[in-house]
mmCIF file of C-alpha atoms in Angstrom:
data_model
loop_
_atom_site.group_PDB
_atom_site.id
_atom_site.type_symbol
_atom_site.label_atom_id
_atom_site.label_comp_id
_atom_site.label_asym_id
_atom_site.label_seq_id
_atom_site.Cartn_x
_atom_site.Cartn_y
_atom_site.Cartn_z
ATOM 1 C CA ASN A 1 -58.715 -7.163 -1.724
ATOM 2 C CA ALA A 2 -61.347 -6.433 -4.378
ATOM 3 C CA GLY A 3 -64.024 -6.137 -1.678
ATOM 4 C CA VAL A 4 -67.564 -6.806 -2.894
ATOM 5 C CA THR A 5 -67.949 -7.127 -6.645
ATOM 6 C CA GLN A 6 -71.148 -7.250 -8.672
ATOM 7 C CA THR A 7 -71.777 -8.092 -12.299
ATOM 8 C CA PRO A 8 -73.183 -6.810 -14.523
ATOM 9 C CA LYS A 9 -73.244 -3.066 -13.790
ATOM 10 C CA PHE A 10 -76.187 -2.489 -16.139
ATOM 11 C CA GLN A 11 -78.776 -4.848 -17.611
ATOM 12 C CA VAL A 12 -81.920 -4.508 -19.699
ATOM 13 C CA LEU A 13 -84.395 -7.379 -19.749
ATOM 14 C CA LYS A 14 -87.714 -8.036 -21.371
ATOM 15 C CA THR A 15 -90.692 -9.043 -19.266
ATOM 16 C CA GLY A 16 -90.602 -12.769 -18.564
ATOM 17 C CA GLN A 17 -86.876 -13.231 -19.071
ATOM 18 C CA SER A 18 -84.741 -14.692 -16.319
ATOM 19 C CA MET A 19 -81.267 -13.721 -15.254
ATOM 20 C CA THR A 20 -78.747 -13.971 -12.448
ATOM 21 C CA LEU A 21 -77.036 -11.061 -10.759
ATOM 22 C CA GLN A 22 -73.628 -12.096 -9.532
ATOM 23 C CA CYS A 23 -72.083 -11.072 -6.211
ATOM 24 C CA ALA A 24 -68.721 -12.091 -4.822
ATOM 25 C CA GLN A 25 -66.592 -11.010 -1.885
ATOM 26 C CA ASP A 26 -62.994 -11.866 -0.999
ATOM 27 C CA MET A 27 -63.039 -10.822 2.662
ATOM 28 C CA ASN A 28 -64.227 -14.180 4.029
ATOM 29 C CA HIS A 29 -67.393 -12.577 5.380
ATOM 30 C CA GLU A 30 -70.052 -14.942 6.657
ATOM 31 C CA TYR A 31 -72.995 -12.583 6.220
ATOM 32 C CA MET A 32 -74.151 -11.544 2.744
ATOM 33 C CA SER A 33 -77.304 -9.834 1.600
ATOM 34 C CA TRP A 34 -79.147 -8.352 -1.355
ATOM 35 C CA TYR A 35 -80.994 -5.022 -1.341
ATOM 36 C CA ARG A 36 -82.972 -3.167 -3.927
ATOM 37 C CA GLN A 37 -83.033 0.623 -4.079
ATOM 38 C CA ASP A 38 -86.059 2.453 -5.417
ATOM 39 C CA PRO A 39 -86.661 6.231 -5.453
ATOM 40 C CA GLY A 40 -88.205 7.490 -2.223
ATOM 41 C CA MET A 41 -87.958 4.084 -0.535
ATOM 42 C CA GLY A 42 -84.346 3.717 0.471
ATOM 43 C CA LEU A 43 -82.839 0.239 0.338
ATOM 44 C CA ARG A 44 -84.979 -2.796 1.106
ATOM 45 C CA LEU A 45 -83.685 -6.237 1.986
ATOM 46 C CA ILE A 46 -84.498 -9.009 -0.490
ATOM 47 C CA HIS A 47 -82.614 -12.065 0.828
ATOM 48 C CA TYR A 48 -79.723 -12.712 3.140
ATOM 49 C CA SER A 49 -77.359 -15.492 4.177
ATOM 50 C CA VAL A 50 -75.421 -16.131 7.371
ATOM 51 C CA GLY A 51 -73.121 -18.713 5.807
ATOM 52 C CA ALA A 52 -72.721 -21.298 3.065
ATOM 53 C CA GLY A 53 -75.860 -23.366 2.666
ATOM 54 C CA ILE A 54 -78.020 -20.987 4.736
ATOM 55 C CA THR A 55 -80.342 -18.387 3.218
ATOM 56 C CA ASP A 56 -83.437 -16.562 4.392
ATOM 57 C CA GLN A 57 -85.991 -14.070 3.126
ATOM 58 C CA GLY A 58 -85.885 -10.369 3.776
ATOM 59 C CA GLU A 59 -88.558 -7.739 3.395
ATOM 60 C CA VAL A 60 -89.258 -8.078 -0.364
ATOM 61 C CA PRO A 61 -88.344 -11.638 -1.485
ATOM 62 C CA ASN A 62 -91.072 -12.339 -4.031
ATOM 63 C CA GLY A 63 -89.796 -12.975 -7.541
ATOM 64 C CA TYR A 64 -86.212 -13.625 -6.422
ATOM 65 C CA ASN A 65 -84.203 -16.713 -5.515
ATOM 66 C CA VAL A 66 -80.798 -17.012 -3.900
ATOM 67 C CA SER A 67 -78.333 -19.744 -3.051
ATOM 68 C CA ARG A 68 -75.069 -19.798 -1.115
ATOM 69 C CA SER A 69 -72.874 -22.722 -2.114
ATOM 70 C CA THR A 70 -69.627 -21.003 -1.096
ATOM 71 C CA THR A 71 -68.638 -18.316 1.391
ATOM 72 C CA GLU A 72 -67.538 -16.045 -1.462
ATOM 73 C CA ASP A 73 -70.535 -16.068 -3.804
ATOM 74 C CA PHE A 74 -74.165 -15.072 -3.347
ATOM 75 C CA PRO A 75 -76.044 -14.884 -6.676
ATOM 76 C CA LEU A 76 -79.518 -13.394 -6.999
ATOM 77 C CA ARG A 77 -81.847 -14.960 -9.561
ATOM 78 C CA LEU A 78 -84.814 -13.283 -11.163
ATOM 79 C CA LEU A 79 -87.098 -16.094 -12.233
ATOM 80 C CA SER A 80 -89.439 -14.205 -14.591
ATOM 81 C CA ALA A 81 -88.621 -10.528 -14.761
ATOM 82 C CA ALA A 82 -91.400 -7.966 -14.319
ATOM 83 C CA PRO A 83 -91.345 -4.171 -14.800
ATOM 84 C CA SER A 84 -91.804 -3.824 -11.016
ATOM 85 C CA GLN A 85 -88.329 -5.301 -10.623
ATOM 86 C CA THR A 86 -86.746 -2.335 -12.375
ATOM 87 C CA SER A 87 -84.401 -1.084 -9.692
ATOM 88 C CA VAL A 88 -80.812 -0.748 -8.549
ATOM 89 C CA TYR A 89 -79.583 -3.863 -6.768
ATOM 90 C CA PHE A 90 -76.879 -3.884 -4.129
ATOM 91 C CA CYS A 91 -75.045 -6.795 -2.632
ATOM 92 C CA ALA A 92 -73.443 -6.362 0.800
ATOM 93 C CA SER A 93 -71.324 -8.427 3.166
ATOM 94 C CA SER A 94 -70.032 -8.246 6.709
ATOM 95 C CA PRO A 95 -68.302 -10.409 9.296
ATOM 96 C CA MET A 96 -70.514 -12.117 11.854
ATOM 97 C CA GLN A 97 -69.411 -9.902 14.702
ATOM 98 C CA SER A 98 -71.451 -7.326 16.465
ATOM 99 C CA TYR A 99 -70.954 -3.689 15.534
ATOM 100 C CA ASN A 100 -69.380 -4.312 12.145
ATOM 101 C CA GLU A 101 -70.545 -2.295 9.185
ATOM 102 C CA GLN A 102 -71.766 -3.878 5.970
ATOM 103 C CA PHE A 103 -69.621 -3.408 2.875
ATOM 104 C CA PHE A 104 -71.543 -2.727 -0.304
ATOM 105 C CA GLY A 105 -70.845 -3.606 -3.906
ATOM 106 C CA PRO A 106 -71.099 -0.986 -6.679
ATOM 107 C CA GLY A 107 -74.664 -1.937 -7.605
ATOM 108 C CA THR A 108 -76.443 -3.229 -10.705
ATOM 109 C CA ARG A 109 -78.967 -1.049 -12.511
ATOM 110 C CA LEU A 110 -81.661 -3.323 -13.932
ATOM 111 C CA THR A 111 -84.365 -2.203 -16.329
ATOM 112 C CA VAL A 112 -87.232 -4.521 -17.231
ATOM 113 C CA LEU A 113 -89.199 -3.499 -20.305
ATOM 114 C CA ALA B 1 -88.340 -4.514 9.406
ATOM 115 C CA GLN B 2 -87.863 -1.637 11.767
ATOM 116 C CA THR B 3 -89.198 1.714 10.564
ATOM 117 C CA VAL B 4 -86.620 4.396 9.892
ATOM 118 C CA THR B 5 -87.907 7.840 8.918
ATOM 119 C CA GLN B 6 -85.995 10.616 7.224
ATOM 120 C CA SER B 7 -88.395 13.516 6.967
ATOM 121 C CA GLN B 8 -86.240 15.751 4.763
ATOM 122 C CA PRO B 9 -86.162 14.596 1.124
ATOM 123 C CA GLU B 10 -83.743 17.401 0.190
ATOM 124 C CA MET B 11 -81.422 19.791 1.995
ATOM 125 C CA SER B 12 -79.271 22.587 0.580
ATOM 126 C CA VAL B 13 -76.234 24.100 2.285
ATOM 127 C CA GLN B 14 -73.726 26.793 1.424
ATOM 128 C CA GLU B 15 -70.133 25.656 1.166
ATOM 129 C CA ALA B 16 -68.352 25.939 4.555
ATOM 130 C CA GLU B 17 -71.671 26.078 6.423
ATOM 131 C CA THR B 18 -73.311 23.429 8.603
ATOM 132 C CA VAL B 19 -76.280 21.227 7.769
ATOM 133 C CA THR B 20 -78.178 18.809 9.978
ATOM 134 C CA LEU B 21 -80.063 15.786 8.667
ATOM 135 C CA SER B 22 -82.781 14.248 10.781
ATOM 136 C CA CYS B 23 -83.588 10.592 11.351
ATOM 137 C CA THR B 24 -86.036 8.888 13.673
ATOM 138 C CA TYR B 25 -86.598 5.183 14.153
ATOM 139 C CA ASP B 26 -89.067 2.883 15.776
ATOM 140 C CA THR B 27 -87.907 -0.033 17.913
ATOM 141 C CA SER B 28 -88.750 -1.852 21.104
ATOM 142 C CA GLU B 29 -85.204 -3.137 21.498
ATOM 143 C CA SER B 30 -82.613 -1.621 23.800
ATOM 144 C CA ASP B 31 -79.478 -2.863 22.031
ATOM 145 C CA TYR B 32 -78.901 -1.809 18.449
ATOM 146 C CA TYR B 33 -76.672 0.098 16.067
ATOM 147 C CA LEU B 34 -77.332 3.143 13.944
ATOM 148 C CA PHE B 35 -75.502 4.171 10.799
ATOM 149 C CA TRP B 36 -75.316 7.004 8.313
ATOM 150 C CA TYR B 37 -74.352 6.019 4.776
ATOM 151 C CA LYS B 38 -73.427 8.401 1.967
ATOM 152 C CA GLN B 39 -74.287 7.639 -1.658
ATOM 153 C CA PRO B 40 -72.604 9.997 -4.139
ATOM 154 C CA PRO B 41 -73.555 10.041 -7.831
ATOM 155 C CA SER B 42 -71.191 7.098 -8.358
ATOM 156 C CA ARG B 43 -73.840 5.033 -6.529
ATOM 157 C CA GLN B 44 -71.306 3.507 -4.114
ATOM 158 C CA MET B 45 -72.590 3.198 -0.528
ATOM 159 C CA ILE B 46 -70.030 4.650 1.886
ATOM 160 C CA LEU B 47 -70.260 4.431 5.669
ATOM 161 C CA VAL B 48 -70.035 7.898 7.217
ATOM 162 C CA ILE B 49 -70.517 7.223 10.909
ATOM 163 C CA ARG B 50 -71.993 4.673 13.313
ATOM 164 C CA GLN B 51 -73.349 4.724 16.847
ATOM 165 C CA GLU B 52 -73.881 1.951 19.368
ATOM 166 C CA ALA B 53 -77.071 2.412 21.335
ATOM 167 C CA TYR B 54 -75.415 1.503 24.641
ATOM 168 C CA LYS B 55 -72.951 4.389 24.290
ATOM 169 C CA GLN B 56 -74.194 7.717 25.563
ATOM 170 C CA GLN B 57 -71.386 9.642 23.911
ATOM 171 C CA ASN B 58 -72.208 10.890 20.447
ATOM 172 C CA ALA B 59 -69.995 9.568 17.658
ATOM 173 C CA THR B 60 -67.832 11.939 15.624
ATOM 174 C CA GLU B 61 -65.765 11.405 12.487
ATOM 175 C CA ASN B 62 -63.870 14.514 11.425
ATOM 176 C CA ARG B 63 -66.520 16.968 10.134
ATOM 177 C CA PHE B 64 -69.371 14.531 10.739
ATOM 178 C CA SER B 65 -71.060 14.155 14.093
ATOM 179 C CA VAL B 66 -74.332 12.741 15.368
ATOM 180 C CA ASN B 67 -76.846 13.750 18.000
ATOM 181 C CA PHE B 68 -78.162 10.481 19.394
ATOM 182 C CA GLN B 69 -81.232 10.817 21.595
ATOM 183 C CA LYS B 70 -82.141 7.278 22.645
ATOM 184 C CA ALA B 71 -85.313 8.114 24.545
ATOM 185 C CA ALA B 72 -86.618 10.151 21.623
ATOM 186 C CA LYS B 73 -85.390 7.527 19.115
ATOM 187 C CA SER B 74 -83.668 10.260 17.158
ATOM 188 C CA PHE B 75 -80.326 10.098 15.331
ATOM 189 C CA SER B 76 -79.411 13.263 13.447
ATOM 190 C CA LEU B 77 -76.269 13.841 11.393
ATOM 191 C CA LYS B 78 -74.437 17.152 11.416
ATOM 192 C CA ILE B 79 -72.062 18.002 8.589
ATOM 193 C CA SER B 80 -69.779 20.891 9.528
ATOM 194 C CA ASP B 81 -67.721 23.017 7.145
ATOM 195 C CA SER B 82 -69.600 21.537 4.186
ATOM 196 C CA GLN B 83 -67.561 20.792 1.098
ATOM 197 C CA LEU B 84 -68.601 20.279 -2.519
ATOM 198 C CA GLY B 85 -67.666 16.622 -2.163
ATOM 199 C CA ASP B 86 -70.325 16.206 0.527
ATOM 200 C CA ALA B 87 -73.050 16.492 -2.105
ATOM 201 C CA ALA B 88 -74.789 13.110 -2.093
ATOM 202 C CA MET B 89 -77.772 11.197 -0.843
ATOM 203 C CA TYR B 90 -77.508 10.272 2.828
ATOM 204 C CA PHE B 91 -79.240 7.260 4.322
ATOM 205 C CA CYS B 92 -79.908 6.561 7.958
ATOM 206 C CA ALA B 93 -79.941 2.859 8.852
ATOM 207 C CA TYR B 94 -80.834 0.733 11.875
ATOM 208 C CA ARG B 95 -79.563 -2.700 12.827
ATOM 209 C CA SER B 96 -80.619 -4.770 15.808
ATOM 210 C CA ALA B 97 -77.795 -6.148 17.933
ATOM 211 C CA TYR B 98 -79.403 -9.574 17.509
ATOM 212 C CA ASP B 99 -79.269 -9.909 13.745
ATOM 213 C CA TYR B 100 -77.528 -8.349 10.776
ATOM 214 C CA LYS B 101 -80.392 -6.979 8.720
ATOM 215 C CA LEU B 102 -80.251 -3.265 7.968
ATOM 216 C CA SER B 103 -83.395 -1.118 7.781
ATOM 217 C CA PHE B 104 -82.934 2.088 5.808
ATOM 218 C CA GLY B 105 -84.690 5.400 5.686
ATOM 219 C CA ALA B 106 -85.811 6.887 2.370
ATOM 220 C CA GLY B 107 -82.753 9.133 2.143
ATOM 221 C CA THR B 108 -81.977 12.843 2.105
ATOM 222 C CA THR B 109 -80.358 14.479 -0.916
ATOM 223 C CA VAL B 110 -77.791 17.083 0.124
ATOM 224 C CA THR B 111 -76.828 19.822 -2.320
ATOM 225 C CA VAL B 112 -73.804 22.001 -1.579
ATOM 226 C CA ARG B 113 -73.813 25.516 -3.096
ATOM 227 C CA ALA B 114 -70.450 27.020 -4.044
#
């Protein structure tokens, strides 16, 4: 199993550009989520999904969209990038069973100029 | 989101010694899970240890152990016999038993001196 994969690993955008961060998992996990990591703030939840066709907002959803058309994929879209979205983004997945840990992807470092 | 507080931004430990990282959390729930994640310079998030709130016994994983004080809402991590490979940022995280969202603390950077 590849686990949770994310592409790209690094990205530089200009203010106002849009892009999609890709996330895929091959473990048949129902739950998937996106976090952003900023210095001194830990990881904060952006959006999450409990299965195909179902998404919901986390703690910091503004400026981001998600969709979940398949169990495997959970892309994160930046609609109009802003410098405040400069961050490291992590995708995570887990089975829908109590107690289970979340498995994290390797992260994407995004810089918005 | 639940509030998770890690009051130590940085900790330094001599190789082979013991270091304890503190974590407190705020919740009104009685059923939840607590986790410690390690993030080395590679950026990968690695689960170190987890604790179910309904278990009174503290979790241990090799050189890693926790001191879970439910009434005090405290969940500290002890790293024994510290090794150079333990150098990383450590995050404490909370998850309610009724959903799957993780709330993280701000992290503690651990430096191991040779």
